[in-house]
Amino acid sequence: MRIRLLHILLFSVSLSLFGQRKDENNVIKTDTIASNKNYQLIAIPIAFYTPETDFGFGGGGQLFFLSEKNRYKNRLSNILFSGIYTLNEQIILEVTPQVYLGSGDYFIDAHYLLEVYPNLFWGIGNNTPDANEEVYNQTTHALNIAFLKRLPSNLNFGFQFTYKNHEVTEVESNGLLDTGSITGSNSAIIVGLGAVFNYDTRDNTGSPNKGYYYQAKAQFASKILGSSNQFNKFILDLREYLPVGKKSLLAFQLYSESNFGDVPFQALASYGGGNRARGYFFGRFLDKNMYVSQTEYRWRFKPRWTINAFALAGEVAEKPEDFFNIKNIKSSLGLGVRFKIFKDKDTWLRFDYGQGVQGNSGIYFGINEAF
């Protein structure tokens, strides 16, 4: 999603604003709305900035179940909920339960989303001109539920159910979406099942200092399940974090996505955004296939300050064989600054600027690393 960084941002900002202390079980505590030995409920303010939303703000909360802990990663079962309004007149409501069962041997990862979202569309393809830009409004209800089983060390495997209802409520007259020739231009219902496999040795998820993260997903949307379109999606996400001396590291990511079948534009691979292709508006380029490769150097010149420099390249295409034409590659260079919020916790404020080609650029403010 456009602002997936919120799942990290919510909890981190709440800690920084409400103060913190630790109890004997190493559970971080804040000023709470309600708490007892079995649960803790905290209130959370939210603030962020992305090119897709402009400034966003709102509030929410996080309910921790103190007795349901993952013994492998020392993480608690919790339910995160938020309501957000942006200066681009977007409304976003989210509920994210994350539940560990069997002391971490099983994991339920769910997410419900309601978006009332004015957005931009340039068409489909790797070379859509800026002149194509048009505004459309869309209301989305989305539900994802994944059930994962821990396998031998650092491996996880499971299944995922996906439901998304995209209702396009307004388009520009005589625009591309108004013609009705774009699949999903009126609405799209996506219902499907999928499989997830990952290998994760990172020391932490928000700002890793070392380790590997390899994930593969296969998702299948079917009319038999109620989907308006039938298609398959395959995602590969490979990340490595290699220390360089005591104060710096190199981070690498290769992300690829492939779609096959009758794919609505809402489900196409989307190039851009604050995580995979900084310097480009999320969804500036859309198509069935996409790859992004990015490298980032991170230098911690002081214990709580880091400077980052990144470079990336990628593109979208209808067919994989259309990749790697040097004229079509969308590259970006950028710089960033990080500040560690707590001395003893790897949670970082992030500010990035990315400069792409053909006048594309973006400023990003949020929490933790892009990948």
Short mmCIF file of C-alpha atoms in Angstrom, two decimals, residues 30-371:
data_model
loop_
_atom_site.label_atom_id
_atom_site.label_comp_id
_atom_site.label_asym_id
_atom_site.label_seq_id
_atom_site.Cartn_x
_atom_site.Cartn_y
_atom_site.Cartn_z
CA THR A 30 3.76 4.07 27.80
CA ASP A 31 1.02 6.15 29.31
CA THR A 32 -2.04 4.03 28.58
CA ILE A 33 -5.76 4.33 28.19
CA ALA A 34 -6.25 1.00 29.95
CA SER A 35 -3.95 -1.74 31.21
CA ASN A 36 -3.82 -4.84 33.35
CA LYS A 37 -1.59 -7.91 33.47
CA ASN A 38 -3.17 -9.37 30.32
CA TYR A 39 -3.38 -6.39 27.98
CA GLN A 40 -2.27 -2.81 27.43
CA LEU A 41 -4.00 -0.17 25.29
CA ILE A 42 -2.12 2.93 24.19
CA ALA A 43 -3.23 6.02 22.28
CA ILE A 44 -1.24 7.00 19.19
CA PRO A 45 -0.82 10.30 17.28
CA ILE A 46 0.17 10.09 13.59
CA ALA A 47 2.03 12.45 11.25
CA PHE A 48 3.83 11.77 7.96
CA TYR A 49 4.51 13.07 4.46
CA THR A 50 4.65 11.38 1.03
CA PRO A 51 4.20 12.74 -2.51
CA GLU A 52 1.03 10.66 -2.86
CA THR A 53 -0.67 12.09 0.23
CA ASP A 54 1.01 15.41 1.06
CA PHE A 55 0.95 15.83 4.86
CA GLY A 56 -1.18 13.30 6.70
CA PHE A 57 -2.31 13.29 10.31
CA GLY A 58 -4.68 11.44 12.58
CA GLY A 59 -4.79 9.10 15.52
CA GLY A 60 -5.38 5.57 16.64
CA GLY A 61 -4.32 3.02 19.17
CA GLN A 62 -2.58 -0.27 19.73
CA LEU A 63 -3.83 -3.06 21.96
CA PHE A 64 -1.11 -5.43 23.21
CA PHE A 65 -1.90 -8.89 24.59
CA LEU A 66 0.83 -9.29 27.18
CA SER A 67 0.38 -13.03 27.65
CA GLU A 68 0.63 -13.91 23.93
CA LYS A 69 4.33 -13.63 23.12
CA ASN A 70 6.45 -15.01 20.29
CA ARG A 71 9.33 -16.73 22.08
CA TYR A 72 11.54 -16.61 18.99
CA LYS A 73 11.41 -12.86 18.24
CA ASN A 74 10.15 -11.53 21.60
CA ARG A 75 7.16 -9.90 19.87
CA LEU A 76 3.66 -9.51 21.35
CA SER A 77 0.29 -10.23 19.81
CA ASN A 78 -1.43 -6.91 19.14
CA ILE A 79 -4.18 -5.08 17.26
CA LEU A 80 -3.25 -1.78 15.62
CA PHE A 81 -5.96 0.65 14.46
CA SER A 82 -5.81 4.13 12.98
CA GLY A 83 -7.75 6.89 11.24
CA ILE A 84 -5.95 9.33 8.93
CA TYR A 85 -6.81 12.42 6.91
CA THR A 86 -4.40 13.92 4.39
CA LEU A 87 -4.13 17.36 2.79
CA ASN A 88 -4.96 15.66 -0.52
CA GLU A 89 -8.42 14.99 1.01
CA GLN A 90 -7.81 11.28 1.47
CA ILE A 91 -9.36 9.26 4.29
CA ILE A 92 -7.67 6.06 5.45
CA LEU A 93 -8.93 3.71 8.17
CA GLU A 94 -6.89 0.62 9.07
CA VAL A 95 -7.09 -2.28 11.52
CA THR A 96 -4.15 -4.69 11.72
CA PRO A 97 -4.31 -7.71 14.07
CA GLN A 98 -1.06 -9.67 14.50
CA VAL A 99 -1.54 -12.75 16.63
CA TYR A 100 1.07 -15.33 17.71
CA LEU A 101 -0.14 -18.79 18.64
CA GLY A 102 1.75 -21.68 20.18
CA SER A 103 4.36 -19.26 21.58
CA GLY A 104 5.29 -18.16 18.07
CA ASP A 105 5.07 -21.42 16.14
CA TYR A 106 2.01 -20.03 14.33
CA PHE A 107 1.26 -16.48 13.24
CA ILE A 108 -1.95 -14.79 12.03
CA ASP A 109 -1.26 -11.55 10.14
CA ALA A 110 -4.43 -9.71 9.11
CA HIS A 111 -5.18 -6.27 7.71
CA TYR A 112 -8.43 -4.39 7.00
CA LEU A 113 -8.35 -1.14 5.03
CA LEU A 114 -10.94 1.46 4.10
CA GLU A 115 -9.72 4.18 1.74
CA VAL A 116 -11.54 7.14 0.25
CA TYR A 117 -8.71 8.08 -2.00
CA PRO A 118 -8.35 10.75 -4.70
CA ASN A 119 -5.42 9.56 -6.82
CA LEU A 120 -3.56 10.12 -10.10
CA PHE A 121 -3.45 7.95 -13.23
CA TRP A 122 -1.21 8.23 -16.28
CA GLY A 123 -2.20 5.08 -18.15
CA ILE A 124 -0.52 1.70 -18.44
CA GLY A 125 3.03 1.18 -19.66
CA ASN A 126 6.62 2.17 -19.03
CA ASN A 127 6.60 5.36 -21.09
CA THR A 128 3.29 7.07 -20.34
CA PRO A 129 3.69 10.86 -20.84
CA ASP A 130 3.18 13.41 -18.07
CA ALA A 131 0.44 14.97 -20.20
CA ASN A 132 -1.72 11.89 -19.54
CA GLU A 133 -2.09 12.77 -15.85
CA GLU A 134 -5.69 12.62 -14.63
CA VAL A 135 -7.38 12.59 -11.24
CA TYR A 136 -9.80 9.88 -10.18
CA ASN A 137 -11.57 9.10 -6.91
CA GLN A 138 -11.84 5.60 -5.55
CA THR A 139 -13.27 3.93 -2.45
CA THR A 140 -11.58 0.70 -1.41
CA HIS A 141 -12.42 -1.99 1.12
CA ALA A 142 -9.62 -4.53 1.52
CA LEU A 143 -9.09 -7.53 3.79
CA ASN A 144 -5.97 -9.72 3.89
CA ILE A 145 -5.53 -12.66 6.26
CA ALA A 146 -2.35 -14.75 6.31
CA PHE A 147 -1.70 -17.83 8.43
CA LEU A 148 1.96 -18.83 8.73
CA LYS A 149 3.73 -21.80 10.33
CA ARG A 150 7.27 -21.51 11.61
CA LEU A 151 9.52 -24.13 10.01
CA PRO A 152 13.15 -24.90 10.97
CA SER A 153 15.28 -21.95 11.94
CA ASN A 154 14.21 -18.61 10.38
CA LEU A 155 11.83 -20.18 7.83
CA ASN A 156 8.08 -19.46 7.63
CA PHE A 157 5.42 -20.86 5.30
CA GLY A 158 1.70 -20.20 5.10
CA PHE A 159 -1.42 -19.30 3.17
CA GLN A 160 -3.19 -15.99 2.50
CA PHE A 161 -6.75 -14.94 1.72
CA THR A 162 -7.31 -11.64 -0.10
CA TYR A 163 -10.47 -9.60 -0.65
CA LYS A 164 -10.42 -6.15 -2.27
CA ASN A 165 -13.36 -4.10 -3.50
CA HIS A 166 -12.31 -1.06 -5.55
CA GLU A 167 -15.15 1.28 -6.51
CA VAL A 168 -14.15 4.12 -8.85
CA THR A 169 -16.51 6.94 -7.90
CA GLU A 170 -15.32 9.79 -10.14
CA VAL A 171 -13.11 10.16 -13.22
CA GLU A 172 -12.16 13.04 -15.48
CA SER A 173 -14.39 13.58 -18.51
CA ASN A 174 -12.79 12.34 -21.73
CA GLY A 175 -9.89 10.86 -19.79
CA LEU A 176 -8.40 7.39 -20.15
CA LEU A 177 -10.53 5.93 -17.36
CA ASP A 178 -13.66 7.59 -18.77
CA THR A 179 -13.36 5.59 -21.99
CA GLY A 180 -14.01 2.33 -20.14
CA SER A 181 -11.19 0.62 -22.03
CA ILE A 182 -9.02 0.23 -18.90
CA THR A 183 -9.81 -2.93 -16.93
CA GLY A 184 -11.12 -1.84 -13.53
CA SER A 185 -12.04 1.69 -14.68
CA ASN A 186 -15.49 1.36 -13.10
CA SER A 187 -14.83 -1.15 -10.34
CA ALA A 188 -12.90 -4.28 -9.49
CA ILE A 189 -13.49 -7.02 -6.95
CA ILE A 190 -10.46 -9.17 -6.21
CA VAL A 191 -10.91 -12.39 -4.23
CA GLY A 192 -8.15 -14.92 -4.07
CA LEU A 193 -5.92 -17.33 -2.22
CA GLY A 194 -2.16 -17.42 -2.04
CA ALA A 195 0.94 -18.99 -0.53
CA VAL A 196 3.77 -17.20 1.29
CA PHE A 197 7.30 -18.42 2.02
CA ASN A 198 10.08 -16.44 3.67
CA TYR A 199 13.54 -16.80 5.16
CA ASP A 200 14.41 -14.08 7.66
CA THR A 201 17.67 -13.69 9.61
CA ARG A 202 17.51 -9.89 10.14
CA ASP A 203 18.41 -8.67 13.61
CA ASN A 204 15.36 -6.36 13.48
CA THR A 205 12.70 -5.50 10.91
CA GLY A 206 12.57 -1.71 11.05
CA SER A 207 16.24 -0.86 10.54
CA PRO A 208 18.32 -4.03 10.03
CA ASN A 209 22.05 -3.99 10.75
CA LYS A 210 22.77 -7.44 9.30
CA GLY A 211 21.10 -10.52 7.91
CA TYR A 212 18.98 -11.69 4.99
CA TYR A 213 15.31 -11.53 4.05
CA TYR A 214 14.06 -13.65 1.16
CA GLN A 215 10.33 -13.84 0.45
CA ALA A 216 8.26 -15.43 -2.31
CA LYS A 217 4.49 -15.02 -2.75
CA ALA A 218 2.01 -16.59 -5.15
CA GLN A 219 -1.53 -15.16 -5.29
CA PHE A 220 -4.45 -16.45 -7.35
CA ALA A 221 -7.64 -14.41 -7.92
CA SER A 222 -10.55 -16.52 -9.19
CA LYS A 223 -14.09 -15.86 -10.39
CA ILE A 224 -15.08 -19.06 -8.59
CA LEU A 225 -14.38 -17.23 -5.31
CA GLY A 226 -16.27 -14.10 -6.43
CA SER A 227 -13.52 -12.11 -8.11
CA SER A 228 -14.56 -9.92 -11.05
CA ASN A 229 -11.24 -10.70 -12.75
CA GLN A 230 -9.18 -13.86 -12.90
CA PHE A 231 -5.40 -13.52 -12.70
CA ASN A 232 -2.27 -14.75 -10.95
CA LYS A 233 0.40 -12.68 -9.20
CA PHE A 234 3.93 -13.74 -8.25
CA ILE A 235 6.22 -11.62 -6.04
CA LEU A 236 9.88 -12.12 -5.18
CA ASP A 237 11.56 -9.87 -2.57
CA LEU A 238 15.27 -10.45 -1.86
CA ARG A 239 17.19 -8.31 0.65
CA GLU A 240 20.70 -8.46 2.11
CA TYR A 241 22.39 -6.33 4.77
CA LEU A 242 26.19 -6.45 4.81
CA PRO A 243 28.19 -4.58 7.51
CA VAL A 244 31.13 -2.51 6.22
CA GLY A 245 33.36 -1.83 9.19
CA LYS A 246 31.86 -0.86 12.55
CA LYS A 247 29.80 2.19 11.52
CA SER A 248 28.36 1.49 8.08
CA LEU A 249 26.67 -1.12 5.93
CA LEU A 250 25.49 -1.82 2.42
CA ALA A 251 21.86 -2.82 1.90
CA PHE A 252 20.62 -4.49 -1.30
CA GLN A 253 17.13 -5.29 -2.56
CA LEU A 254 15.83 -6.96 -5.69
CA TYR A 255 12.05 -6.88 -6.03
CA SER A 256 10.10 -8.40 -8.90
CA GLU A 257 6.39 -8.78 -9.60
CA SER A 258 4.65 -10.66 -12.41
CA ASN A 259 0.93 -10.77 -13.23
CA PHE A 260 -0.80 -13.11 -15.66
CA GLY A 261 -4.41 -12.96 -16.84
CA ASP A 262 -7.12 -10.30 -16.79
CA VAL A 263 -5.58 -7.81 -14.33
CA PRO A 264 -7.47 -4.64 -13.27
CA PHE A 265 -5.29 -1.55 -13.15
CA GLN A 266 -5.62 -1.46 -9.35
CA ALA A 267 -3.71 -4.78 -9.12
CA LEU A 268 -0.97 -4.07 -11.67
CA ALA A 269 2.64 -3.75 -10.55
CA SER A 270 3.15 -0.14 -9.40
CA TYR A 271 6.46 1.63 -9.82
CA GLY A 272 7.32 4.37 -7.34
CA GLY A 273 6.67 5.17 -3.69
CA GLY A 274 8.67 5.68 -0.53
CA ASN A 275 9.92 2.10 -0.19
CA ARG A 276 10.76 0.51 -3.54
CA ALA A 277 11.33 3.41 -5.96
CA ARG A 278 11.94 6.69 -4.17
CA GLY A 279 11.91 9.60 -6.59
CA TYR A 280 8.73 8.49 -8.37
CA PHE A 281 5.06 8.91 -7.46
CA PHE A 282 3.61 5.56 -6.37
CA GLY A 283 1.87 4.17 -9.45
CA ARG A 284 3.47 6.63 -11.87
CA PHE A 285 4.14 3.61 -14.11
CA LEU A 286 1.87 0.56 -14.15
CA ASP A 287 2.03 -2.74 -16.00
CA LYS A 288 1.86 -6.51 -15.55
CA ASN A 289 5.55 -6.96 -14.80
CA MET A 290 8.04 -4.94 -12.78
CA TYR A 291 11.49 -5.18 -11.28
CA VAL A 292 13.33 -2.76 -8.97
CA SER A 293 16.93 -3.11 -7.84
CA GLN A 294 18.26 -0.74 -5.20
CA THR A 295 21.46 -0.31 -3.22
CA GLU A 296 21.86 1.86 -0.15
CA TYR A 297 24.92 2.88 1.85
CA ARG A 298 24.26 3.73 5.50
CA TRP A 299 26.90 5.48 7.61
CA ARG A 300 26.25 5.95 11.33
CA PHE A 301 28.54 8.90 11.99
CA LYS A 302 27.16 9.31 15.52
CA PRO A 303 25.40 6.74 17.74
CA ARG A 304 21.96 8.23 16.99
CA TRP A 305 22.58 9.78 13.55
CA THR A 306 22.96 8.11 10.15
CA ILE A 307 23.45 9.45 6.64
CA ASN A 308 22.17 7.36 3.74
CA ALA A 309 22.84 7.44 0.01
CA PHE A 310 20.90 5.27 -2.41
CA ALA A 311 20.69 4.39 -6.08
CA LEU A 312 18.02 2.35 -7.82
CA ALA A 313 16.88 1.26 -11.24
CA GLY A 314 13.86 -0.58 -12.57
CA GLU A 315 10.95 -0.51 -14.98
CA VAL A 316 7.57 -1.98 -15.80
CA ALA A 317 6.61 -3.90 -18.93
CA GLU A 318 3.74 -5.93 -20.36
CA LYS A 319 6.11 -8.86 -20.97
CA PRO A 320 9.37 -9.72 -19.18
CA GLU A 321 11.21 -9.94 -22.50
CA ASP A 322 10.64 -6.19 -22.91
CA PHE A 323 12.89 -5.45 -19.93
CA PHE A 324 16.42 -4.05 -19.95
CA ASN A 325 16.21 -1.65 -22.86
CA ILE A 326 18.56 1.03 -21.57
CA LYS A 327 16.24 3.79 -22.83
CA ASN A 328 13.34 2.49 -20.73
CA ILE A 329 15.07 2.01 -17.37
CA LYS A 330 13.81 4.36 -14.65
CA SER A 331 16.70 5.21 -12.32
CA SER A 332 16.93 7.38 -9.23
CA LEU A 333 19.59 8.76 -6.89
CA GLY A 334 18.99 10.12 -3.43
CA LEU A 335 20.19 11.09 0.02
CA GLY A 336 18.67 10.72 3.45
CA VAL A 337 19.14 11.40 7.14
CA ARG A 338 18.10 9.17 10.06
CA PHE A 339 17.74 9.94 13.76
CA LYS A 340 17.39 7.20 16.37
CA ILE A 341 14.46 7.98 18.65
CA PHE A 342 15.60 5.84 21.60
CA LYS A 343 19.11 4.99 22.72
CA ASP A 344 18.27 1.33 23.33
CA LYS A 345 15.75 0.62 20.54
CA ASP A 346 16.26 0.47 16.76
CA THR A 347 13.51 2.90 15.76
CA TRP A 348 14.56 5.73 13.46
CA LEU A 349 13.02 8.87 12.03
CA ARG A 350 13.66 8.92 8.26
CA PHE A 351 13.92 11.82 5.82
CA ASP A 352 14.71 11.02 2.16
CA TYR A 353 14.93 12.90 -1.10
CA GLY A 354 15.00 10.99 -4.37
CA GLN A 355 15.63 12.39 -7.86
CA GLY A 356 14.46 10.30 -10.78
CA VAL A 357 14.62 10.90 -14.51
CA GLN A 358 12.44 13.19 -16.64
CA GLY A 359 11.68 15.56 -13.77
CA ASN A 360 10.40 12.94 -11.32
CA SER A 361 11.33 13.46 -7.67
CA GLY A 362 9.99 12.88 -4.19
CA ILE A 363 10.39 13.83 -0.52
CA TYR A 364 9.61 11.22 2.13
CA PHE A 365 9.26 11.58 5.89
CA GLY A 366 8.43 8.63 8.10
CA ILE A 367 9.80 5.92 10.35
CA ASN A 368 12.58 3.36 9.75
CA GLU A 369 14.32 2.30 6.58
CA ALA A 370 12.73 1.96 3.14
CA PHE A 371 13.77 -1.72 3.09
#
